[in-house]
Amino acid sequence: MPESDVLGIENIPLESSSPSGGVISVWTINRPDKLNSLNSEVHSAIKSACKLAESNDDVRVIVITGAPPNEPPEGKRSKPKSFVAGADISEFSGMRSEQARPIFDDNSWEAIWNLTKPTIAMIDGFALGGGSEIALSCDLRIATPQSKFGTPEINLGLIPGGGGTQRLCRLLGYGRAIEMVMSGEMVSGEDAYRIGLINHLVEPDQLLLKVMEIAQNLGSKSPHTIKVAKAAVRASLELPFTQGILAERDAFCALFDTADKEIGVNAFLNRENAEWKGA
Ligand code: COA
């Protein structure tokens, strides 16, 4: 997979992968001097990485994270740790709606959201604005207590534009989402865990370990069945309840015609590990 300066990509082999050759693709947004903020180069690198990951059957799980701070020059303070501190605000100065529209119509948040494979945000530091929206576009969020989440766009005379108002509301409910969006205030890692904004709260020295443990587990499932599972849960965001139940039943019944259902059921009955076909 091609790598750009602003997006490092490392593919880590799955310990237990069937079909064989599966990898966890770890994407590191790499602009630590600007707190990994999202400029147009990062957006296009993420969009390309999403296209390639989607078309590469070996990629089973995607982890997105931010690069740690560089060593500061002599006598200067270190920059703070960041997942992503938002869109690159310097690109907004003087920008009018005619320029903003095409950028936001074809954006990296939606590209991540539309991935059919499991996605995990690994967060240690600021996840603000567009950064919180990258995290919200992932399926799971694993973060350290020192991390800070927020949608501070209100302080720039803006609102979230990467799906934040909608995803935050679906995840947290109206009461918490409206307060975050209108106040622009930050929420600590502990509070983010308490209100359900993140799935797991982990100390910094355990973060990678925990994320890899979760990614290895997700990567050990049938790549086909896990896509169906993701799509079925996603349908609940779009469909009225009874239609959602019917959509689930359709997806569930269709799985009875797959090789992986037979493989999974027989592996259980024979007390063996399932060797998935991915179909
Ligand atoms: N876009 C562009 N540059 C950003 C940025 C962003 N979203 N967030 C931080 N930076 C840059 C700063 O301009 C600074 O650059 P410099 O060292 O070349 O001057 C560098 O990153 C470090 O940030 P700094 O503000 O000095 O760090 P801090 O520890 O004092 O404050 C934050 C950290 C996160 C509180 C502060 O940077 C901030 O509020 N960032 C903007 C967050 C935001 O509004 N995001 C939503 C954007 S839509």
mmCIF file of C-alpha atoms and ligand atoms in Angstrom:
data_model
loop_
_atom_site.group_PDB
_atom_site.id
_atom_site.type_symbol
_atom_site.label_atom_id
_atom_site.label_comp_id
_atom_site.label_asym_id
_atom_site.label_seq_id
_atom_site.Cartn_x
_atom_site.Cartn_y
_atom_site.Cartn_z
ATOM 1 C CA MET A 1 0.000 0.000 0.000
ATOM 2 C CA PRO A 2 1.533 3.405 -0.906
ATOM 3 C CA GLU A 3 2.547 5.556 2.003
ATOM 4 C CA SER A 4 2.552 9.341 2.123
ATOM 5 C CA ASP A 5 4.553 11.590 4.459
ATOM 6 C CA VAL A 6 1.398 12.648 6.268
ATOM 7 C CA LEU A 7 -0.082 9.155 6.629
ATOM 8 C CA GLY A 8 2.149 6.288 7.707
ATOM 9 C CA ILE A 9 0.775 2.842 6.955
ATOM 10 C CA GLU A 10 2.025 -0.284 8.692
ATOM 11 C CA ASN A 11 0.488 -3.673 8.064
ATOM 12 C CA ILE A 12 0.761 -6.031 11.033
ATOM 13 C CA PRO A 13 0.162 -9.728 10.312
ATOM 14 C CA LEU A 14 -2.785 -11.330 12.065
ATOM 15 C CA GLU A 15 -1.772 -14.177 14.381
ATOM 16 C CA SER A 16 -4.818 -16.183 13.479
ATOM 17 C CA SER A 17 -6.142 -15.328 10.060
ATOM 18 C CA SER A 18 -8.303 -17.303 7.729
ATOM 19 C CA PRO A 19 -8.179 -16.987 4.817
ATOM 20 C CA SER A 20 -4.435 -16.670 5.463
ATOM 21 C CA GLY A 21 -2.454 -13.491 4.803
ATOM 22 C CA GLY A 22 -4.696 -11.184 6.840
ATOM 23 C CA VAL A 23 -3.271 -7.983 8.293
ATOM 24 C CA ILE A 24 -4.203 -5.190 10.683
ATOM 25 C CA SER A 25 -3.539 -1.964 8.800
ATOM 26 C CA VAL A 26 -2.356 0.773 11.175
ATOM 27 C CA TRP A 27 -2.637 4.314 9.789
ATOM 28 C CA THR A 28 -0.724 7.050 11.590
ATOM 29 C CA ILE A 29 -1.644 10.649 10.817
ATOM 30 C CA ASN A 30 1.721 12.315 10.864
ATOM 31 C CA ARG A 31 1.793 16.102 11.373
ATOM 32 C CA PRO A 32 2.732 16.203 15.060
ATOM 33 C CA ASP A 33 4.040 19.781 14.891
ATOM 34 C CA LYS A 34 0.504 20.850 13.948
ATOM 35 C CA LEU A 35 -1.074 18.369 16.375
ATOM 36 C CA ASN A 36 -1.860 16.035 13.462
ATOM 37 C CA SER A 37 -4.498 18.466 12.187
ATOM 38 C CA LEU A 38 -6.163 17.507 8.933
ATOM 39 C CA ASN A 39 -4.990 19.506 5.949
ATOM 40 C CA SER A 40 -5.977 18.701 2.358
ATOM 41 C CA GLU A 41 -2.972 16.394 1.987
ATOM 42 C CA VAL A 42 -4.060 14.289 4.978
ATOM 43 C CA HIS A 43 -7.636 14.163 3.704
ATOM 44 C CA SER A 44 -6.538 12.860 0.297
ATOM 45 C CA ALA A 45 -4.099 10.355 1.844
ATOM 46 C CA ILE A 46 -6.899 8.974 4.048
ATOM 47 C CA LYS A 47 -9.321 8.770 1.122
ATOM 48 C CA SER A 48 -6.747 6.850 -0.988
ATOM 49 C CA ALA A 49 -5.915 4.548 1.929
ATOM 50 C CA CYS A 50 -9.642 3.800 2.364
ATOM 51 C CA LYS A 51 -10.032 2.888 -1.328
ATOM 52 C CA LEU A 52 -7.002 0.596 -1.221
ATOM 53 C CA ALA A 53 -7.950 -1.025 2.086
ATOM 54 C CA GLU A 54 -11.452 -1.719 0.856
ATOM 55 C CA SER A 55 -10.194 -3.408 -2.302
ATOM 56 C CA ASN A 56 -7.455 -5.419 -0.555
ATOM 57 C CA ASP A 57 -8.891 -8.639 0.925
ATOM 58 C CA ASP A 58 -5.828 -9.068 3.153
ATOM 59 C CA VAL A 59 -6.749 -5.948 5.146
ATOM 60 C CA ARG A 60 -9.102 -7.251 7.840
ATOM 61 C CA VAL A 61 -8.987 -4.467 10.460
ATOM 62 C CA ILE A 62 -7.974 -0.805 10.273
ATOM 63 C CA VAL A 63 -6.508 1.137 13.192
ATOM 64 C CA ILE A 64 -6.227 4.928 12.952
ATOM 65 C CA THR A 65 -3.978 6.911 15.255
ATOM 66 C CA GLY A 66 -1.935 10.131 15.521
ATOM 67 C CA ALA A 67 1.854 10.439 15.549
ATOM 68 C CA PRO A 68 3.475 11.278 18.920
ATOM 69 C CA PRO A 69 5.123 14.704 19.373
ATOM 70 C CA ASN A 70 8.595 15.269 17.945
ATOM 71 C CA GLU A 71 11.487 16.092 20.248
ATOM 72 C CA PRO A 72 11.292 19.891 20.730
ATOM 73 C CA PRO A 73 14.173 22.101 19.591
ATOM 74 C CA GLU A 74 16.543 23.146 22.383
ATOM 75 C CA GLY A 75 14.830 25.478 24.849
ATOM 76 C CA LYS A 76 11.341 25.015 23.338
ATOM 77 C CA ARG A 77 8.448 23.217 25.025
ATOM 78 C CA SER A 78 7.237 19.904 23.665
ATOM 79 C CA LYS A 79 4.006 20.003 21.664
ATOM 80 C CA PRO A 80 1.136 18.204 23.342
ATOM 81 C CA LYS A 81 0.141 14.641 22.455
ATOM 82 C CA SER A 82 -2.607 14.522 19.868
ATOM 83 C CA PHE A 83 -4.759 12.047 18.064
ATOM 84 C CA VAL A 84 -5.925 14.830 15.724
ATOM 85 C CA ALA A 85 -6.609 18.408 16.905
ATOM 86 C CA GLY A 86 -9.162 19.036 14.165
ATOM 87 C CA ALA A 87 -9.202 20.315 10.642
ATOM 88 C CA ASP A 88 -6.226 22.514 9.776
ATOM 89 C CA ILE A 89 -7.681 25.878 10.731
ATOM 90 C CA SER A 90 -5.127 27.758 8.618
ATOM 91 C CA GLU A 91 -6.896 26.433 5.488
ATOM 92 C CA PHE A 92 -10.182 28.050 6.582
ATOM 93 C CA SER A 93 -9.019 31.653 6.571
ATOM 94 C CA GLY A 94 -10.618 33.455 3.625
ATOM 95 C CA MET A 95 -12.361 30.278 2.473
ATOM 96 C CA ARG A 96 -15.875 30.753 1.089
ATOM 97 C CA SER A 97 -18.671 28.219 0.777
ATOM 98 C CA GLU A 98 -17.904 27.595 -2.937
ATOM 99 C CA GLN A 99 -14.459 26.313 -1.904
ATOM 100 C CA ALA A 100 -15.618 24.520 1.248
ATOM 101 C CA ARG A 101 -18.460 22.626 -0.416
ATOM 102 C CA PRO A 102 -16.455 20.329 -2.744
ATOM 103 C CA ILE A 103 -13.932 19.586 0.000
ATOM 104 C CA PHE A 104 -16.645 18.614 2.449
ATOM 105 C CA ASP A 105 -18.769 16.789 -0.150
ATOM 106 C CA ASP A 106 -15.937 14.319 -0.752
ATOM 107 C CA ASN A 107 -14.382 13.980 2.671
ATOM 108 C CA SER A 108 -12.230 11.546 4.606
ATOM 109 C CA TRP A 109 -14.697 11.151 7.513
ATOM 110 C CA GLU A 110 -17.273 9.628 5.172
ATOM 111 C CA ALA A 111 -14.556 7.519 3.491
ATOM 112 C CA ILE A 112 -13.685 5.996 6.894
ATOM 113 C CA TRP A 113 -17.340 5.622 7.873
ATOM 114 C CA ASN A 114 -18.082 3.808 4.604
ATOM 115 C CA LEU A 115 -15.368 1.186 5.105
ATOM 116 C CA THR A 116 -17.055 -2.203 5.397
ATOM 117 C CA LYS A 117 -14.228 -3.578 7.582
ATOM 118 C CA PRO A 118 -13.850 -3.019 11.343
ATOM 119 C CA THR A 119 -12.152 0.276 12.249
ATOM 120 C CA ILE A 120 -10.578 1.316 15.548
ATOM 121 C CA ALA A 121 -9.447 4.783 16.651
ATOM 122 C CA MET A 122 -6.416 4.583 18.976
ATOM 123 C CA ILE A 123 -6.367 7.881 20.885
ATOM 124 C CA ASP A 124 -3.750 9.397 23.180
ATOM 125 C CA GLY A 125 -4.154 13.158 23.407
ATOM 126 C CA PHE A 126 -6.358 15.751 21.750
ATOM 127 C CA ALA A 127 -9.236 14.480 19.605
ATOM 128 C CA LEU A 128 -10.904 17.748 18.701
ATOM 129 C CA GLY A 129 -13.226 18.923 15.944
ATOM 130 C CA GLY A 130 -12.414 16.944 12.807
ATOM 131 C CA GLY A 131 -10.254 14.692 15.017
ATOM 132 C CA SER A 132 -13.183 13.730 17.200
ATOM 133 C CA GLU A 133 -15.071 13.161 13.946
ATOM 134 C CA ILE A 134 -12.377 10.754 12.681
ATOM 135 C CA ALA A 135 -12.788 8.888 15.973
ATOM 136 C CA LEU A 136 -16.575 8.943 15.607
ATOM 137 C CA SER A 137 -16.285 7.594 12.054
ATOM 138 C CA CYS A 138 -14.521 4.515 13.433
ATOM 139 C CA ASP A 139 -16.413 1.584 14.909
ATOM 140 C CA LEU A 140 -14.477 1.539 18.185
ATOM 141 C CA ARG A 141 -12.595 4.174 20.155
ATOM 142 C CA ILE A 142 -9.868 3.198 22.626
ATOM 143 C CA ALA A 143 -8.292 6.102 24.530
ATOM 144 C CA THR A 144 -6.099 7.121 27.447
ATOM 145 C CA PRO A 145 -7.391 9.033 30.489
ATOM 146 C CA GLN A 146 -5.259 12.042 29.449
ATOM 147 C CA SER A 147 -7.028 12.319 26.085
ATOM 148 C CA LYS A 148 -9.368 15.227 25.468
ATOM 149 C CA PHE A 149 -12.412 15.123 23.239
ATOM 150 C CA GLY A 150 -14.401 18.054 21.979
ATOM 151 C CA THR A 151 -16.119 19.885 19.159
ATOM 152 C CA PRO A 152 -14.689 23.392 19.551
ATOM 153 C CA GLU A 153 -15.825 24.595 16.092
ATOM 154 C CA ILE A 154 -18.351 26.927 17.751
ATOM 155 C CA ASN A 155 -15.384 29.036 18.905
ATOM 156 C CA LEU A 156 -14.365 29.505 15.242
ATOM 157 C CA GLY A 157 -17.846 30.592 14.163
ATOM 158 C CA LEU A 158 -18.404 27.108 12.723
ATOM 159 C CA ILE A 159 -20.105 23.843 13.597
ATOM 160 C CA PRO A 160 -18.815 20.269 13.108
ATOM 161 C CA GLY A 161 -18.741 19.520 9.361
ATOM 162 C CA GLY A 162 -17.455 15.945 9.270
ATOM 163 C CA GLY A 163 -20.643 14.319 10.527
ATOM 164 C CA GLY A 164 -20.020 15.234 14.175
ATOM 165 C CA THR A 165 -23.474 16.593 15.008
ATOM 166 C CA GLN A 166 -25.129 13.433 13.699
ATOM 167 C CA ARG A 167 -22.694 10.771 14.925
ATOM 168 C CA LEU A 168 -22.272 12.351 18.351
ATOM 169 C CA CYS A 169 -26.028 12.500 18.787
ATOM 170 C CA ARG A 170 -26.518 8.884 17.696
ATOM 171 C CA LEU A 171 -23.734 7.732 20.033
ATOM 172 C CA LEU A 172 -24.400 9.846 23.116
ATOM 173 C CA GLY A 173 -27.998 11.020 22.767
ATOM 174 C CA TYR A 174 -29.256 14.564 22.225
ATOM 175 C CA GLY A 175 -28.575 15.920 25.719
ATOM 176 C CA ARG A 176 -24.857 15.252 25.779
ATOM 177 C CA ALA A 177 -24.301 15.974 22.067
ATOM 178 C CA ILE A 178 -26.016 19.352 22.118
ATOM 179 C CA GLU A 179 -23.990 20.423 25.154
ATOM 180 C CA MET A 180 -20.689 19.427 23.525
ATOM 181 C CA VAL A 181 -21.532 21.094 20.208
ATOM 182 C CA MET A 182 -22.904 24.340 21.689
ATOM 183 C CA SER A 183 -20.336 24.745 24.490
ATOM 184 C CA GLY A 184 -17.265 23.624 22.541
ATOM 185 C CA GLU A 185 -15.923 22.351 25.877
ATOM 186 C CA MET A 186 -13.536 19.432 26.134
ATOM 187 C CA VAL A 187 -14.341 16.134 27.808
ATOM 188 C CA SER A 188 -11.582 14.147 29.531
ATOM 189 C CA GLY A 189 -10.835 10.517 28.700
ATOM 190 C CA GLU A 190 -12.488 9.420 31.964
ATOM 191 C CA ASP A 191 -15.652 11.403 31.215
ATOM 192 C CA ALA A 192 -15.618 10.193 27.608
ATOM 193 C CA TYR A 193 -15.616 6.627 28.943
ATOM 194 C CA ARG A 194 -18.361 7.390 31.465
ATOM 195 C CA ILE A 195 -20.704 8.827 28.803
ATOM 196 C CA GLY A 196 -19.990 6.106 26.239
ATOM 197 C CA LEU A 197 -17.950 8.198 23.825
ATOM 198 C CA ILE A 198 -15.118 5.658 23.994
ATOM 199 C CA ASN A 199 -15.253 1.874 24.337
ATOM 200 C CA HIS A 200 -12.169 1.346 26.489
ATOM 201 C CA LEU A 201 -10.056 3.563 28.740
ATOM 202 C CA VAL A 202 -6.422 2.426 28.911
ATOM 203 C CA GLU A 203 -3.221 3.851 30.362
ATOM 204 C CA PRO A 204 -0.770 5.077 27.671
ATOM 205 C CA ASP A 205 1.706 2.202 28.166
ATOM 206 C CA GLN A 206 -1.095 -0.335 27.634
ATOM 207 C CA LEU A 207 -2.826 1.420 24.727
ATOM 208 C CA LEU A 208 -1.149 -0.302 21.780
ATOM 209 C CA LEU A 209 -1.376 -3.677 23.515
ATOM 210 C CA LYS A 210 -5.099 -3.299 24.156
ATOM 211 C CA VAL A 211 -5.818 -2.055 20.624
ATOM 212 C CA MET A 212 -3.842 -4.923 19.105
ATOM 213 C CA GLU A 213 -5.628 -7.445 21.323
ATOM 214 C CA ILE A 214 -8.995 -6.135 20.100
ATOM 215 C CA ALA A 215 -7.832 -5.907 16.469
ATOM 216 C CA GLN A 216 -6.412 -9.450 16.562
ATOM 217 C CA ASN A 217 -9.729 -10.709 17.891
ATOM 218 C CA LEU A 218 -11.786 -8.898 15.216
ATOM 219 C CA GLY A 219 -9.316 -10.032 12.558
ATOM 220 C CA SER A 220 -9.785 -13.671 13.546
ATOM 221 C CA LYS A 221 -13.461 -13.660 12.507
ATOM 222 C CA SER A 222 -14.780 -14.527 9.084
ATOM 223 C CA PRO A 223 -14.112 -11.436 6.941
ATOM 224 C CA HIS A 224 -17.461 -11.951 5.251
ATOM 225 C CA THR A 225 -19.529 -12.429 8.398
ATOM 226 C CA ILE A 226 -17.967 -9.439 10.139
ATOM 227 C CA LYS A 227 -18.948 -7.206 7.194
ATOM 228 C CA VAL A 228 -22.504 -8.485 7.401
ATOM 229 C CA ALA A 229 -22.505 -7.847 11.173
ATOM 230 C CA LYS A 230 -21.289 -4.276 10.678
ATOM 231 C CA ALA A 231 -23.860 -3.577 7.980
ATOM 232 C CA ALA A 232 -26.682 -4.999 10.115
ATOM 233 C CA VAL A 233 -25.833 -2.837 13.140
ATOM 234 C CA ARG A 234 -25.378 0.193 10.848
ATOM 235 C CA ALA A 235 -28.864 -0.398 9.435
ATOM 236 C CA SER A 236 -30.266 0.455 12.881
ATOM 237 C CA LEU A 237 -29.033 4.041 12.360
ATOM 238 C CA GLU A 238 -31.039 4.416 9.180
ATOM 239 C CA LEU A 239 -34.122 2.239 9.455
ATOM 240 C CA PRO A 240 -37.306 2.363 11.519
ATOM 241 C CA PHE A 241 -37.236 -0.422 14.163
ATOM 242 C CA THR A 242 -39.494 -2.988 12.469
ATOM 243 C CA GLN A 243 -37.701 -2.558 9.130
ATOM 244 C CA GLY A 244 -34.382 -2.922 10.933
ATOM 245 C CA ILE A 245 -35.532 -6.201 12.469
ATOM 246 C CA LEU A 246 -36.532 -7.406 8.993
ATOM 247 C CA ALA A 247 -33.191 -6.288 7.525
ATOM 248 C CA GLU A 248 -31.383 -8.225 10.254
ATOM 249 C CA ARG A 249 -33.482 -11.325 9.534
ATOM 250 C CA ASP A 250 -32.703 -11.080 5.796
ATOM 251 C CA ALA A 251 -28.974 -10.793 6.508
ATOM 252 C CA PHE A 252 -29.078 -13.584 9.107
ATOM 253 C CA CYS A 253 -30.953 -15.997 6.812
ATOM 254 C CA ALA A 254 -28.664 -15.210 3.849
ATOM 255 C CA LEU A 255 -25.693 -16.306 6.000
ATOM 256 C CA PHE A 256 -27.147 -19.828 6.032
ATOM 257 C CA ASP A 257 -26.084 -20.102 2.369
ATOM 258 C CA THR A 258 -22.453 -19.202 3.087
ATOM 259 C CA ALA A 259 -19.522 -21.564 3.437
ATOM 260 C CA ASP A 260 -18.458 -19.759 6.616
ATOM 261 C CA LYS A 261 -21.715 -20.563 8.445
ATOM 262 C CA GLU A 262 -21.157 -24.272 7.808
ATOM 263 C CA ILE A 263 -17.475 -23.951 8.739
ATOM 264 C CA GLY A 264 -18.231 -22.054 11.965
ATOM 265 C CA VAL A 265 -21.007 -24.367 13.107
ATOM 266 C CA ASN A 266 -19.033 -27.544 12.361
ATOM 267 C CA ALA A 267 -15.891 -26.160 13.991
ATOM 268 C CA PHE A 268 -17.927 -25.575 17.162
ATOM 269 C CA LEU A 269 -19.473 -29.057 17.065
ATOM 270 C CA ASN A 270 -16.086 -30.725 16.439
ATOM 271 C CA ARG A 271 -14.266 -28.504 18.981
ATOM 272 C CA GLU A 272 -11.904 -27.239 16.267
ATOM 273 C CA ASN A 273 -10.786 -23.784 15.221
ATOM 274 C CA ALA A 274 -12.750 -22.422 12.275
ATOM 275 C CA GLU A 275 -10.753 -22.031 9.065
ATOM 276 C CA TRP A 276 -12.839 -19.395 7.307
ATOM 277 C CA LYS A 277 -13.215 -19.141 3.555
ATOM 278 C CA GLY A 278 -14.395 -15.521 3.773
ATOM 279 C CA ALA A 279 -17.529 -16.243 1.824
HETATM 280 N N1 COA B 1 -5.186 23.548 12.811
HETATM 281 C C1 COA B 1 -3.975 24.061 12.516
HETATM 282 N N2 COA B 1 -2.961 24.147 13.403
HETATM 283 C C2 COA B 1 -3.198 23.698 14.643
HETATM 284 C C3 COA B 1 -4.433 23.153 15.033
HETATM 285 C C4 COA B 1 -5.460 23.080 14.046
HETATM 286 N N3 COA B 1 -6.658 22.546 14.315
HETATM 287 N N4 COA B 1 -4.379 22.794 16.335
HETATM 288 C C5 COA B 1 -3.122 23.110 16.744
HETATM 289 N N5 COA B 1 -2.414 23.648 15.725
HETATM 290 C C6 COA B 1 -1.019 24.092 15.711
HETATM 291 C C7 COA B 1 -0.844 25.416 16.451
HETATM 292 O O1 COA B 1 -1.126 26.497 15.591
HETATM 293 C C8 COA B 1 0.599 25.314 16.841
HETATM 294 O O2 COA B 1 1.400 25.596 15.700
HETATM 295 P P1 COA B 1 2.800 26.445 15.878
HETATM 296 O O3 COA B 1 3.555 25.741 16.972
HETATM 297 O O4 COA B 1 3.438 26.335 14.541
HETATM 298 O O5 COA B 1 2.375 27.811 16.261
HETATM 299 C C9 COA B 1 0.793 23.841 17.162
HETATM 300 O O6 COA B 1 -0.238 23.177 16.480
HETATM 301 C C10 COA B 1 0.690 23.514 18.633
HETATM 302 O O7 COA B 1 -0.547 24.003 19.105
HETATM 303 P P2 COA B 1 -0.678 24.985 20.346
HETATM 304 O O8 COA B 1 -1.974 25.708 20.208
HETATM 305 O O9 COA B 1 0.543 25.819 20.484
HETATM 306 O O10 COA B 1 -0.723 23.942 21.540
HETATM 307 P P3 COA B 1 -1.378 24.188 22.978
HETATM 308 O O11 COA B 1 -0.873 23.088 23.844
HETATM 309 O O12 COA B 1 -1.167 25.566 23.442
HETATM 310 O O13 COA B 1 -2.962 24.003 22.731
HETATM 311 C C11 COA B 1 -4.910 22.991 21.755
HETATM 312 C C12 COA B 1 -3.476 22.775 22.262
HETATM 313 C C13 COA B 1 -5.361 21.664 21.140
HETATM 314 C C14 COA B 1 -5.837 23.343 22.928
HETATM 315 C C15 COA B 1 -4.935 24.131 20.706
HETATM 316 O O14 COA B 1 -3.924 23.873 19.746
HETATM 317 C C16 COA B 1 -6.232 24.252 19.971
HETATM 318 O O15 COA B 1 -7.200 24.769 20.522
HETATM 319 N N6 COA B 1 -6.283 23.818 18.678
HETATM 320 C C17 COA B 1 -7.405 23.997 17.819
HETATM 321 C C18 COA B 1 -8.492 23.016 18.145
HETATM 322 C C19 COA B 1 -9.709 23.256 17.284
HETATM 323 O O16 COA B 1 -10.337 24.288 17.338
HETATM 324 N N7 COA B 1 -10.053 22.263 16.474
HETATM 325 C C20 COA B 1 -11.182 22.302 15.612
HETATM 326 C C21 COA B 1 -10.810 22.752 14.252
HETATM 327 S S1 COA B 1 -12.190 22.742 13.152
#
